[in-house]
Amino acid sequence: VSGRPKEIEIVPTVFITVKALVYIRDNKLITDSAWKIVRRILNMSSYNSMGSVREVQLDCDWTESTQETYFALCRAVKDLLNKDNIITSSTIRLHQLRLPAPPVERGVLMLYNTGAMRDPSANNSILDINDVKVYLKGTPVKYGLPLDFAYPTYSWGLWFRDHEFMGILHTNDYSDVSRYTASGEDGTSFLVHKEHILEGHRLIPGDMIRLETSDSKAIMETASLVTTAFPGTHSNIIYHLDSKNLKHYTQDEIKDIFGY
């Protein structure tokens, strides 16, 4: 972090689990939790020479049952940050578009992890245009926050045994025919036929791996739906922005995502 270019602004992001929300709610720790979050962020930012923090983002997959607690936490964090002229933003999942907007200044709509990762019959849980169309139907969407939009550029292998989800594998090369056999019409599923250890996991014959990627065509189709649903000025975000992921895209494809 200390070697970052001066023109790069870092937005600290805090992931909050639903389990944490339930604990905060049951133990009446809204104010205390907000204070600890803000103090930790500002201390880490100072220690790592991140420069002036102008925005803090909260990331939580809240539902109707935890909405009240999450919104209360958002308000408490926002009140503390506003004293230092720092704005608060929140990630927004597609399904949360149907719920009230959290009490922050801005949101980032996550256009990835749109499908059922644990479903062995799913097509692509990272981004499937059919999943997006359920929420964005080509007409303007009214939402209570200005939004930016985050698109995926990552891949993973989803590991199944007897149709049960076992875990995420970050390996994306399953071309070793001594261990894997391509399965399915699209060639993105691989049957394990030799026992071996991969990323600390023991894979056995009969296990299935579904390789999922972030297809540039699906990203651009999604971006087209987004601009119709949310006309106006916005920023586009790529997740993850690193060389390992970006090597699978041309420079023109990356420019198209950023500039759509």
C-alpha positions as a LaTeX table, in Angstrom:
\begin{tabular}{lrrr}
\hline
Residue & $x$ (\AA) & $y$ (\AA) & $z$ (\AA) \\
\hline
Val1 & 0.00 & 0.00 & 0.00 \\
Ser2 & 2.83 & 2.40 & 0.86 \\
Gly3 & 4.09 & 2.21 & $-2.73$ \\
Arg4 & 0.77 & 3.09 & $-4.34$ \\
Pro5 & 0.65 & 5.89 & $-6.95$ \\
Lys6 & $-0.48$ & 9.16 & $-5.38$ \\
Glu7 & $-3.39$ & 9.49 & $-7.81$ \\
Ile8 & $-4.91$ & 6.20 & $-6.59$ \\
Glu9 & $-7.65$ & 6.62 & $-4.00$ \\
Ile10 & $-8.29$ & 3.69 & $-1.66$ \\
Val11 & $-11.79$ & 3.08 & $-0.33$ \\
Pro12 & $-11.61$ & 0.89 & 2.80 \\
Thr13 & $-14.33$ & $-1.78$ & 2.66 \\
Val14 & $-15.66$ & $-3.72$ & 5.64 \\
Phe15 & $-17.38$ & $-7.07$ & 5.07 \\
Ile16 & $-20.08$ & $-7.72$ & 7.65 \\
Thr17 & $-21.53$ & $-11.22$ & 7.94 \\
Val18 & $-25.18$ & $-11.91$ & 8.67 \\
Lys19 & $-24.01$ & $-13.87$ & 11.72 \\
Ala20 & $-22.30$ & $-10.72$ & 13.00 \\
Leu21 & $-25.49$ & $-8.70$ & 12.48 \\
Val22 & $-27.50$ & $-11.18$ & 14.52 \\
Tyr23 & $-24.92$ & $-11.03$ & 17.32 \\
Ile24 & $-24.89$ & $-7.22$ & 17.25 \\
Arg25 & $-28.70$ & $-7.14$ & 17.36 \\
Asp26 & $-29.09$ & $-9.67$ & 20.15 \\
Asn27 & $-26.42$ & $-7.99$ & 22.32 \\
Lys28 & $-27.45$ & $-4.40$ & 21.53 \\
Leu29 & $-24.01$ & $-3.48$ & 20.21 \\
Ile30 & $-24.87$ & $-1.12$ & 17.34 \\
Thr31 & $-23.09$ & 1.97 & 18.68 \\
Asp32 & $-20.12$ & 0.03 & 20.05 \\
Ser33 & $-19.66$ & $-1.90$ & 16.78 \\
Ala34 & $-19.85$ & 1.26 & 14.68 \\
Trp35 & $-17.23$ & 2.95 & 16.84 \\
Lys36 & $-14.88$ & $-0.06$ & 16.59 \\
Ile37 & $-15.29$ & $-0.23$ & 12.79 \\
Val38 & $-14.53$ & 3.44 & 12.28 \\
Arg39 & $-11.60$ & 3.47 & 14.71 \\
Arg40 & $-10.06$ & 0.37 & 13.10 \\
Ile41 & $-10.39$ & 1.76 & 9.58 \\
Leu42 & $-8.89$ & 5.15 & 10.41 \\
Asn43 & $-6.06$ & 3.60 & 12.41 \\
Met44 & $-5.21$ & 1.12 & 9.63 \\
Ser45 & $-5.37$ & 3.88 & 7.03 \\
Ser46 & $-2.98$ & 6.04 & 9.00 \\
Tyr47 & $-0.59$ & 3.19 & 9.81 \\
Asn48 & $-0.39$ & 2.11 & 6.16 \\
Ser49 & 0.00 & 5.68 & 4.83 \\
Met50 & $-3.12$ & 5.41 & 2.67 \\
Gly51 & $-3.62$ & 9.14 & 2.50 \\
Ser52 & $-6.87$ & 10.90 & 3.20 \\
Val53 & $-9.87$ & 8.58 & 3.39 \\
Arg54 & $-12.83$ & 10.15 & 1.64 \\
Glu55 & $-15.18$ & 7.15 & 1.62 \\
Val56 & $-15.76$ & 3.97 & 3.61 \\
Gln57 & $-17.81$ & 1.13 & 2.19 \\
Leu58 & $-19.86$ & $-1.43$ & 4.11 \\
Asp59 & $-20.42$ & $-4.79$ & 2.44 \\
Cys60 & $-23.20$ & $-7.03$ & 3.72 \\
Asp61 & $-25.69$ & $-9.47$ & 2.19 \\
Trp62 & $-28.50$ & $-8.36$ & 4.48 \\
Thr63 & $-32.04$ & $-9.69$ & 4.12 \\
Glu64 & $-35.42$ & $-8.50$ & 5.36 \\
Ser65 & $-34.82$ & $-10.19$ & 8.73 \\
Thr66 & $-31.49$ & $-8.39$ & 9.32 \\
Gln67 & $-32.28$ & $-5.17$ & 7.46 \\
Glu68 & $-33.20$ & $-3.16$ & 10.55 \\
Thr69 & $-29.92$ & $-4.01$ & 12.28 \\
Tyr70 & $-27.80$ & $-3.35$ & 9.21 \\
Phe71 & $-29.47$ & $-0.01$ & 8.58 \\
Ala72 & $-28.98$ & 1.02 & 12.20 \\
Leu73 & $-25.30$ & 0.11 & 11.90 \\
Cys74 & $-25.06$ & 2.11 & 8.67 \\
Arg75 & $-26.54$ & 5.17 & 10.37 \\
Ala76 & $-24.18$ & 4.88 & 13.32 \\
Val77 & $-21.10$ & 4.50 & 11.08 \\
Lys78 & $-22.26$ & 7.34 & 8.85 \\
Asp79 & $-22.75$ & 9.69 & 11.82 \\
Leu80 & $-19.21$ & 9.01 & 13.04 \\
Leu81 & $-17.60$ & 9.34 & 9.60 \\
Asn82 & $-19.48$ & 12.52 & 8.69 \\
Lys83 & $-17.69$ & 14.27 & 11.56 \\
Asp84 & $-14.50$ & 13.85 & 9.49 \\
Asn85 & $-16.22$ & 14.66 & 6.17 \\
Ile86 & $-16.03$ & 11.01 & 5.07 \\
Ile87 & $-18.98$ & 9.54 & 3.18 \\
Thr88 & $-20.40$ & 6.06 & 3.71 \\
Ser89 & $-21.36$ & 3.74 & 0.86 \\
Ser90 & $-22.78$ & 0.22 & 0.76 \\
Thr91 & $-22.65$ & $-2.69$ & $-1.62$ \\
Ile92 & $-26.03$ & $-3.65$ & $-3.07$ \\
Arg93 & $-26.91$ & $-7.15$ & $-4.33$ \\
Leu94 & $-29.42$ & $-7.55$ & $-7.13$ \\
His95 & $-32.02$ & $-9.07$ & $-4.81$ \\
Gln96 & $-31.66$ & $-6.08$ & $-2.49$ \\
Leu97 & $-32.94$ & $-3.74$ & $-5.21$ \\
Arg98 & $-36.41$ & $-4.89$ & $-4.13$ \\
Leu99 & $-35.76$ & $-3.75$ & $-0.56$ \\
Pro100 & $-35.41$ & $-0.20$ & 0.81 \\
Ala101 & $-32.02$ & 1.43 & 0.24 \\
Pro102 & $-29.66$ & 1.57 & 3.22 \\
Pro103 & $-29.15$ & 4.98 & 4.89 \\
Val104 & $-25.81$ & 5.84 & 3.27 \\
Glu105 & $-24.72$ & 8.34 & 0.62 \\
Arg106 & $-23.98$ & 5.95 & $-2.25$ \\
Gly107 & $-24.20$ & 2.32 & $-3.34$ \\
Val108 & $-22.29$ & $-0.12$ & $-5.53$ \\
Leu109 & $-24.45$ & $-2.67$ & $-7.34$ \\
Met110 & $-22.65$ & $-6.01$ & $-7.40$ \\
Leu111 & $-23.16$ & $-7.60$ & $-10.81$ \\
Tyr112 & $-21.45$ & $-10.86$ & $-9.92$ \\
Asn113 & $-22.25$ & $-13.95$ & $-7.86$ \\
Thr114 & $-25.67$ & $-13.66$ & $-9.49$ \\
Gly115 & $-26.51$ & $-17.36$ & $-9.46$ \\
Ala116 & $-26.70$ & $-20.30$ & $-7.09$ \\
Met117 & $-23.08$ & $-21.27$ & $-6.48$ \\
Arg118 & $-24.02$ & $-24.42$ & $-4.55$ \\
Asp119 & $-26.38$ & $-25.70$ & $-7.24$ \\
Pro120 & $-24.58$ & $-28.36$ & $-9.35$ \\
Ser121 & $-26.99$ & $-27.72$ & $-12.24$ \\
Ala122 & $-26.42$ & $-23.94$ & $-12.40$ \\
Asn123 & $-24.98$ & $-22.58$ & $-15.63$ \\
Asn124 & $-22.62$ & $-19.91$ & $-14.32$ \\
Ser125 & $-23.07$ & $-18.54$ & $-10.83$ \\
Ile126 & $-20.55$ & $-15.71$ & $-11.34$ \\
Leu127 & $-22.60$ & $-13.98$ & $-14.02$ \\
Asp128 & $-25.50$ & $-15.32$ & $-16.06$ \\
Ile129 & $-27.45$ & $-12.75$ & $-18.06$ \\
Asn130 & $-30.66$ & $-14.68$ & $-17.38$ \\
Asp131 & $-30.17$ & $-14.19$ & $-13.62$ \\
Val132 & $-29.66$ & $-10.46$ & $-14.16$ \\
Lys133 & $-32.79$ & $-10.13$ & $-16.32$ \\
Val134 & $-34.93$ & $-11.23$ & $-13.36$ \\
Tyr135 & $-34.09$ & $-7.90$ & $-11.70$ \\
Leu136 & $-33.22$ & $-5.63$ & $-14.64$ \\
Lys137 & $-35.90$ & $-5.91$ & $-17.30$ \\
Gly138 & $-34.77$ & $-3.20$ & $-19.70$ \\
Thr139 & $-36.78$ & $-0.41$ & $-18.07$ \\
Pro140 & $-35.66$ & 2.31 & $-15.61$ \\
Val141 & $-35.39$ & 1.17 & $-11.99$ \\
Lys142 & $-36.21$ & 3.54 & $-9.15$ \\
Tyr143 & $-33.77$ & 3.14 & $-6.28$ \\
Gly144 & $-33.10$ & 5.31 & $-3.27$ \\
Leu145 & $-29.34$ & 5.75 & $-3.83$ \\
Pro146 & $-27.03$ & 6.86 & $-6.64$ \\
Leu147 & $-25.25$ & 3.72 & $-7.80$ \\
Asp148 & $-21.96$ & 2.68 & $-9.31$ \\
Phe149 & $-21.60$ & $-0.78$ & $-10.88$ \\
Ala150 & $-19.15$ & $-3.62$ & $-10.24$ \\
Tyr151 & $-18.47$ & $-6.28$ & $-12.90$ \\
Pro152 & $-16.54$ & $-9.56$ & $-12.50$ \\
Thr153 & $-13.24$ & $-10.49$ & $-14.14$ \\
Tyr154 & $-12.44$ & $-13.59$ & $-12.10$ \\
Ser155 & $-12.85$ & $-17.33$ & $-12.42$ \\
Trp156 & $-13.08$ & $-20.28$ & $-10.06$ \\
Gly157 & $-13.72$ & $-24.00$ & $-9.92$ \\
Leu158 & $-16.73$ & $-25.17$ & $-7.92$ \\
Trp159 & $-16.12$ & $-28.61$ & $-6.45$ \\
Phe160 & $-18.97$ & $-31.09$ & $-5.99$ \\
Arg161 & $-19.18$ & $-34.62$ & $-4.61$ \\
Asp162 & $-22.35$ & $-36.65$ & $-5.13$ \\
His163 & $-24.10$ & $-33.40$ & $-6.18$ \\
Glu164 & $-23.13$ & $-31.74$ & $-2.86$ \\
Phe165 & $-21.12$ & $-28.52$ & $-2.90$ \\
Met166 & $-17.70$ & $-29.05$ & $-1.30$ \\
Gly167 & $-15.88$ & $-25.77$ & $-1.85$ \\
Ile168 & $-14.29$ & $-23.20$ & $-4.14$ \\
Leu169 & $-11.07$ & $-24.00$ & $-6.00$ \\
His170 & $-8.97$ & $-21.15$ & $-7.36$ \\
Thr171 & $-7.20$ & $-23.35$ & $-9.90$ \\
Asn172 & $-8.55$ & $-22.75$ & $-13.40$ \\
Asp173 & $-6.46$ & $-25.26$ & $-15.37$ \\
Tyr174 & $-7.91$ & $-28.76$ & $-15.49$ \\
Ser175 & $-6.18$ & $-29.89$ & $-18.68$ \\
Asp176 & $-4.23$ & $-32.69$ & $-16.95$ \\
Val177 & $-5.86$ & $-35.72$ & $-18.58$ \\
Ser178 & $-4.27$ & $-38.03$ & $-16.01$ \\
Arg179 & $-6.55$ & $-36.46$ & $-13.39$ \\
Tyr180 & $-9.53$ & $-34.89$ & $-15.17$ \\
Thr181 & $-11.89$ & $-35.62$ & $-18.03$ \\
Ala182 & $-13.86$ & $-32.81$ & $-19.62$ \\
Ser183 & $-17.59$ & $-33.33$ & $-19.29$ \\
Gly184 & $-20.62$ & $-31.59$ & $-20.74$ \\
Glu185 & $-21.28$ & $-29.90$ & $-24.05$ \\
Asp186 & $-19.54$ & $-26.65$ & $-23.18$ \\
Gly187 & $-16.42$ & $-28.32$ & $-21.80$ \\
Thr188 & $-16.51$ & $-26.36$ & $-18.54$ \\
Ser189 & $-17.17$ & $-29.32$ & $-16.24$ \\
Phe190 & $-14.45$ & $-31.78$ & $-15.30$ \\
Leu191 & $-14.78$ & $-35.27$ & $-13.84$ \\
Val192 & $-12.05$ & $-36.32$ & $-11.42$ \\
His193 & $-10.80$ & $-39.84$ & $-12.19$ \\
Lys194 & $-7.64$ & $-40.00$ & $-10.06$ \\
Glu195 & $-7.35$ & $-39.25$ & $-6.35$ \\
His196 & $-5.07$ & $-36.29$ & $-5.60$ \\
Ile197 & $-4.59$ & $-33.26$ & $-3.39$ \\
Leu198 & $-5.51$ & $-29.84$ & $-4.79$ \\
Glu199 & $-5.22$ & $-26.64$ & $-2.76$ \\
Gly200 & $-5.15$ & $-28.73$ & 0.42 \\
His201 & $-8.30$ & $-30.71$ & $-0.51$ \\
Arg202 & $-8.46$ & $-34.43$ & $-1.24$ \\
Leu203 & $-10.26$ & $-34.99$ & $-4.53$ \\
Ile204 & $-11.44$ & $-38.51$ & $-5.31$ \\
Pro205 & $-12.72$ & $-40.25$ & $-8.46$ \\
Gly206 & $-16.29$ & $-39.21$ & $-9.23$ \\
Asp207 & $-15.90$ & $-35.66$ & $-7.94$ \\
Met208 & $-17.02$ & $-32.94$ & $-10.36$ \\
Ile209 & $-15.52$ & $-29.49$ & $-10.88$ \\
Arg210 & $-17.47$ & $-26.75$ & $-12.67$ \\
Leu211 & $-15.12$ & $-24.13$ & $-14.06$ \\
Glu212 & $-16.79$ & $-20.73$ & $-14.14$ \\
Thr213 & $-15.39$ & $-17.62$ & $-15.79$ \\
Ser214 & $-16.50$ & $-14.03$ & $-16.28$ \\
Asp215 & $-17.44$ & $-13.97$ & $-19.95$ \\
Ser216 & $-16.85$ & $-10.59$ & $-21.61$ \\
Lys217 & $-19.97$ & $-10.98$ & $-23.76$ \\
Ala218 & $-22.14$ & $-11.56$ & $-20.67$ \\
Ile219 & $-20.52$ & $-8.56$ & $-18.98$ \\
Met220 & $-21.33$ & $-6.26$ & $-21.89$ \\
Glu221 & $-24.90$ & $-7.58$ & $-22.15$ \\
Thr222 & $-25.29$ & $-6.87$ & $-18.45$ \\
Ala223 & $-23.79$ & $-3.40$ & $-18.85$ \\
Ser224 & $-26.34$ & $-2.67$ & $-21.57$ \\
Leu225 & $-29.19$ & $-3.62$ & $-19.22$ \\
Val226 & $-27.65$ & $-1.52$ & $-16.45$ \\
Thr227 & $-27.44$ & 1.68 & $-18.51$ \\
Thr228 & $-31.10$ & 1.34 & $-19.44$ \\
Ala229 & $-32.19$ & 0.56 & $-15.88$ \\
Phe230 & $-30.05$ & 3.32 & $-14.33$ \\
Pro231 & $-29.54$ & 6.17 & $-16.81$ \\
Gly232 & $-27.15$ & 8.88 & $-15.72$ \\
Thr233 & $-23.56$ & 9.36 & $-14.64$ \\
His234 & $-21.85$ & 6.50 & $-12.83$ \\
Ser235 & $-18.53$ & 4.74 & $-12.38$ \\
Asn236 & $-17.73$ & 1.15 & $-13.34$ \\
Ile237 & $-15.67$ & $-1.14$ & $-11.12$ \\
Ile238 & $-13.81$ & $-4.33$ & $-12.03$ \\
Tyr239 & $-13.50$ & $-7.14$ & $-9.51$ \\
His240 & $-10.76$ & $-8.39$ & $-9.20$ \\
Leu241 & $-8.42$ & $-5.83$ & $-10.69$ \\
Asp242 & $-5.18$ & $-7.82$ & $-10.89$ \\
Ser243 & $-2.89$ & $-9.22$ & $-13.58$ \\
Lys244 & $-3.90$ & $-12.84$ & $-12.97$ \\
Asn245 & $-7.49$ & $-12.10$ & $-13.94$ \\
Leu246 & $-6.97$ & $-9.35$ & $-16.51$ \\
Lys247 & $-4.65$ & $-11.47$ & $-18.69$ \\
His248 & $-7.75$ & $-13.28$ & $-19.96$ \\
Tyr249 & $-9.14$ & $-10.07$ & $-21.51$ \\
Thr250 & $-7.93$ & $-7.84$ & $-24.31$ \\
Gln251 & $-7.21$ & $-4.18$ & $-23.59$ \\
Asp252 & $-10.23$ & $-3.24$ & $-25.71$ \\
Glu253 & $-12.50$ & $-5.50$ & $-23.62$ \\
Ile254 & $-11.31$ & $-3.88$ & $-20.38$ \\
Lys255 & $-11.75$ & $-0.40$ & $-21.85$ \\
Asp256 & $-15.27$ & $-1.34$ & $-22.96$ \\
Ile257 & $-16.22$ & $-2.46$ & $-19.44$ \\
Phe258 & $-14.84$ & 0.70 & $-17.85$ \\
Gly259 & $-16.31$ & 3.00 & $-20.46$ \\
Tyr260 & $-19.79$ & 1.58 & $-20.99$ \\
\hline
\end{tabular}
